[in-house]
Amino acid sequence: MTIKILAVAATLAISVTSVYAASDSAVAYTVSENEDIETIAGTYDISVEDILVTNGKTAEEIEVGSVIYIPPVHATGRYNPDKGTYKVAKGDDLYAISNRFGTSVASIEELNGMKGNEIKAGATIKIPQ
């Protein structure tokens, strides 16, 4: 009896999470060639487990062309891989953003025509690809 209850609870948790993923607060992401779940998780600075649970899938089920949902990340900005842009969150600075995306502060400043660390929460900046 206990095992059946746990199985039902696990199934319900996956179903609820999957519904949550399809909401407006999650980001739809199409997996490109040469990407894996670890790369995507690193880009969004979240755990692989968070992505897998949100989508109700295993790593093996996520392949090129798959549309997956990235759960909202609290206290960080939002990256749009299709546009190569990042929406700055409160507390972000160019140094942290450059480290997150494996680029330099100078590259971000040049691409966005910036002088100094002049970003503000809510601003959308371009990220070098």
PDB file of C-alpha atoms in Angstrom:
ATOM      1  CA  MET A   1       0.000   0.000   0.000  1.00  0.00           C
ATOM      2  CA  THR A   2       2.774   2.436   0.925  1.00  0.00           C
ATOM      3  CA  ILE A   3       4.614   1.790  -2.344  1.00  0.00           C
ATOM      4  CA  LYS A   4       1.474   2.471  -4.399  1.00  0.00           C
ATOM      5  CA  ILE A   5       0.871   5.750  -2.564  1.00  0.00           C
ATOM      6  CA  LEU A   6       4.468   6.847  -3.179  1.00  0.00           C
ATOM      7  CA  ALA A   7       4.195   5.949  -6.864  1.00  0.00           C
ATOM      8  CA  VAL A   8       0.993   7.971  -7.209  1.00  0.00           C
ATOM      9  CA  ALA A   9       2.561  10.915  -5.350  1.00  0.00           C
ATOM     10  CA  ALA A  10       5.611  10.829  -7.630  1.00  0.00           C
ATOM     11  CA  THR A  11       3.389  10.722 -10.719  1.00  0.00           C
ATOM     12  CA  LEU A  12       1.335  13.654  -9.465  1.00  0.00           C
ATOM     13  CA  ALA A  13       4.483  15.666  -8.710  1.00  0.00           C
ATOM     14  CA  ILE A  14       5.755  15.159 -12.246  1.00  0.00           C
ATOM     15  CA  SER A  15       2.371  16.076 -13.728  1.00  0.00           C
ATOM     16  CA  VAL A  16       2.059  19.238 -11.656  1.00  0.00           C
ATOM     17  CA  THR A  17       5.623  20.246 -12.475  1.00  0.00           C
ATOM     18  CA  SER A  18       5.046  19.693 -16.188  1.00  0.00           C
ATOM     19  CA  VAL A  19       1.936  21.864 -16.116  1.00  0.00           C
ATOM     20  CA  TYR A  20       3.888  24.527 -14.245  1.00  0.00           C
ATOM     21  CA  ALA A  21       6.618  24.373 -16.903  1.00  0.00           C
ATOM     22  CA  ALA A  22       4.176  25.237 -19.647  1.00  0.00           C
ATOM     23  CA  SER A  23       3.090  28.380 -17.829  1.00  0.00           C
ATOM     24  CA  ASP A  24       4.183  31.883 -18.771  1.00  0.00           C
ATOM     25  CA  SER A  25       6.881  31.944 -16.103  1.00  0.00           C
ATOM     26  CA  ALA A  26       8.957  29.179 -17.713  1.00  0.00           C
ATOM     27  CA  VAL A  27      11.137  29.692 -20.779  1.00  0.00           C
ATOM     28  CA  ALA A  28      10.624  27.404 -23.791  1.00  0.00           C
ATOM     29  CA  TYR A  29      13.998  26.331 -25.191  1.00  0.00           C
ATOM     30  CA  THR A  30      14.788  24.290 -28.317  1.00  0.00           C
ATOM     31  CA  VAL A  31      17.861  22.089 -27.966  1.00  0.00           C
ATOM     32  CA  SER A  32      20.437  22.795 -30.685  1.00  0.00           C
ATOM     33  CA  GLU A  33      23.212  20.624 -32.103  1.00  0.00           C
ATOM     34  CA  ASN A  34      26.260  20.199 -29.878  1.00  0.00           C
ATOM     35  CA  GLU A  35      24.205  20.967 -26.771  1.00  0.00           C
ATOM     36  CA  ASP A  36      23.426  18.682 -23.899  1.00  0.00           C
ATOM     37  CA  ILE A  37      21.459  19.099 -20.711  1.00  0.00           C
ATOM     38  CA  GLU A  38      24.580  20.103 -18.756  1.00  0.00           C
ATOM     39  CA  THR A  39      25.388  22.911 -21.206  1.00  0.00           C
ATOM     40  CA  ILE A  40      21.842  24.241 -21.091  1.00  0.00           C
ATOM     41  CA  ALA A  41      21.743  24.078 -17.287  1.00  0.00           C
ATOM     42  CA  GLY A  42      25.034  25.996 -17.143  1.00  0.00           C
ATOM     43  CA  THR A  43      23.723  28.681 -19.483  1.00  0.00           C
ATOM     44  CA  TYR A  44      20.745  29.303 -17.225  1.00  0.00           C
ATOM     45  CA  ASP A  45      22.706  28.725 -14.003  1.00  0.00           C
ATOM     46  CA  ILE A  46      20.311  26.061 -12.738  1.00  0.00           C
ATOM     47  CA  SER A  47      20.721  22.378 -11.966  1.00  0.00           C
ATOM     48  CA  VAL A  48      20.254  19.583 -14.478  1.00  0.00           C
ATOM     49  CA  GLU A  49      17.808  18.026 -12.024  1.00  0.00           C
ATOM     50  CA  ASP A  50      15.625  21.172 -12.041  1.00  0.00           C
ATOM     51  CA  ILE A  51      15.333  20.989 -15.836  1.00  0.00           C
ATOM     52  CA  LEU A  52      14.620  17.248 -15.853  1.00  0.00           C
ATOM     53  CA  VAL A  53      11.992  17.475 -13.112  1.00  0.00           C
ATOM     54  CA  THR A  54      10.323  20.471 -14.749  1.00  0.00           C
ATOM     55  CA  ASN A  55      10.019  18.560 -18.016  1.00  0.00           C
ATOM     56  CA  GLY A  56       9.283  15.122 -16.553  1.00  0.00           C
ATOM     57  CA  LYS A  57      12.052  13.587 -18.683  1.00  0.00           C
ATOM     58  CA  THR A  58      15.381  11.839 -18.339  1.00  0.00           C
ATOM     59  CA  ALA A  59      18.566  13.268 -19.847  1.00  0.00           C
ATOM     60  CA  GLU A  60      18.417  10.585 -22.554  1.00  0.00           C
ATOM     61  CA  GLU A  61      14.978  11.789 -23.668  1.00  0.00           C
ATOM     62  CA  ILE A  62      16.222  15.312 -24.362  1.00  0.00           C
ATOM     63  CA  GLU A  63      17.756  15.440 -27.827  1.00  0.00           C
ATOM     64  CA  VAL A  64      18.438  17.917 -30.630  1.00  0.00           C
ATOM     65  CA  GLY A  65      15.188  19.590 -31.646  1.00  0.00           C
ATOM     66  CA  SER A  66      13.450  18.855 -28.335  1.00  0.00           C
ATOM     67  CA  VAL A  67      11.540  21.755 -26.834  1.00  0.00           C
ATOM     68  CA  ILE A  68      12.128  21.858 -23.110  1.00  0.00           C
ATOM     69  CA  TYR A  69      11.020  24.297 -20.465  1.00  0.00           C
ATOM     70  CA  ILE A  70      13.504  26.130 -18.286  1.00  0.00           C
ATOM     71  CA  PRO A  71      12.045  26.841 -14.856  1.00  0.00           C
ATOM     72  CA  PRO A  72      12.126  30.434 -13.668  1.00  0.00           C
ATOM     73  CA  VAL A  73      15.320  31.314 -11.870  1.00  0.00           C
ATOM     74  CA  HIS A  74      14.834  33.534  -8.855  1.00  0.00           C
ATOM     75  CA  ALA A  75      17.090  36.558  -8.307  1.00  0.00           C
ATOM     76  CA  THR A  76      18.811  36.286 -11.684  1.00  0.00           C
ATOM     77  CA  GLY A  77      18.130  37.807 -15.053  1.00  0.00           C
ATOM     78  CA  ARG A  78      16.624  36.016 -17.986  1.00  0.00           C
ATOM     79  CA  TYR A  79      18.623  34.881 -21.036  1.00  0.00           C
ATOM     80  CA  ASN A  80      16.964  34.653 -24.461  1.00  0.00           C
ATOM     81  CA  PRO A  81      19.138  32.326 -26.571  1.00  0.00           C
ATOM     82  CA  ASP A  82      17.199  33.049 -29.778  1.00  0.00           C
ATOM     83  CA  LYS A  83      18.028  36.756 -29.587  1.00  0.00           C
ATOM     84  CA  GLY A  84      21.308  36.513 -27.676  1.00  0.00           C
ATOM     85  CA  THR A  85      19.987  38.937 -25.089  1.00  0.00           C
ATOM     86  CA  TYR A  86      19.894  39.003 -21.315  1.00  0.00           C
ATOM     87  CA  LYS A  87      17.420  40.871 -19.124  1.00  0.00           C
ATOM     88  CA  VAL A  88      19.355  42.308 -16.195  1.00  0.00           C
ATOM     89  CA  ALA A  89      18.121  41.460 -12.690  1.00  0.00           C
ATOM     90  CA  LYS A  90      18.520  43.488  -9.518  1.00  0.00           C
ATOM     91  CA  GLY A  91      22.041  43.013  -8.168  1.00  0.00           C
ATOM     92  CA  ASP A  92      23.601  41.977 -11.500  1.00  0.00           C
ATOM     93  CA  ASP A  93      26.829  43.578 -12.641  1.00  0.00           C
ATOM     94  CA  LEU A  94      28.794  43.180 -15.863  1.00  0.00           C
ATOM     95  CA  TYR A  95      31.507  41.112 -14.213  1.00  0.00           C
ATOM     96  CA  ALA A  96      29.045  38.492 -12.933  1.00  0.00           C
ATOM     97  CA  ILE A  97      27.160  38.446 -16.247  1.00  0.00           C
ATOM     98  CA  SER A  98      30.391  38.050 -18.243  1.00  0.00           C
ATOM     99  CA  ASN A  99      31.449  35.120 -16.026  1.00  0.00           C
ATOM    100  CA  ARG A 100      28.058  33.476 -16.367  1.00  0.00           C
ATOM    101  CA  PHE A 101      28.258  33.525 -20.172  1.00  0.00           C
ATOM    102  CA  GLY A 102      31.995  32.916 -20.563  1.00  0.00           C
ATOM    103  CA  THR A 103      32.806  36.261 -22.121  1.00  0.00           C
ATOM    104  CA  SER A 104      34.542  39.458 -21.030  1.00  0.00           C
ATOM    105  CA  VAL A 105      33.183  42.682 -19.595  1.00  0.00           C
ATOM    106  CA  ALA A 106      34.891  44.534 -22.464  1.00  0.00           C
ATOM    107  CA  SER A 107      33.080  42.392 -25.067  1.00  0.00           C
ATOM    108  CA  ILE A 108      29.686  43.091 -23.492  1.00  0.00           C
ATOM    109  CA  GLU A 109      30.452  46.811 -23.209  1.00  0.00           C
ATOM    110  CA  GLU A 110      31.590  46.996 -26.841  1.00  0.00           C
ATOM    111  CA  LEU A 111      28.597  45.070 -28.195  1.00  0.00           C
ATOM    112  CA  ASN A 112      26.186  47.299 -26.269  1.00  0.00           C
ATOM    113  CA  GLY A 113      27.994  50.634 -26.715  1.00  0.00           C
ATOM    114  CA  MET A 114      28.526  50.974 -22.957  1.00  0.00           C
ATOM    115  CA  LYS A 115      31.107  52.872 -20.974  1.00  0.00           C
ATOM    116  CA  GLY A 116      31.691  51.450 -17.519  1.00  0.00           C
ATOM    117  CA  ASN A 117      29.327  49.290 -15.529  1.00  0.00           C
ATOM    118  CA  GLU A 118      26.200  51.224 -16.508  1.00  0.00           C
ATOM    119  CA  ILE A 119      23.542  48.527 -16.387  1.00  0.00           C
ATOM    120  CA  LYS A 120      20.257  48.735 -14.540  1.00  0.00           C
ATOM    121  CA  ALA A 121      17.787  46.075 -13.458  1.00  0.00           C
ATOM    122  CA  GLY A 122      15.225  45.514 -16.190  1.00  0.00           C
ATOM    123  CA  ALA A 123      17.562  46.564 -19.011  1.00  0.00           C
ATOM    124  CA  THR A 124      18.076  44.133 -21.884  1.00  0.00           C
ATOM    125  CA  ILE A 125      21.651  43.753 -23.082  1.00  0.00           C
ATOM    126  CA  LYS A 126      23.222  41.765 -25.912  1.00  0.00           C
ATOM    127  CA  ILE A 127      25.496  38.862 -25.010  1.00  0.00           C
ATOM    128  CA  PRO A 128      28.383  37.996 -27.379  1.00  0.00           C
ATOM    129  CA  GLN A 129      27.699  34.637 -29.036  1.00  0.00           C
TER     130      GLN A 129
END
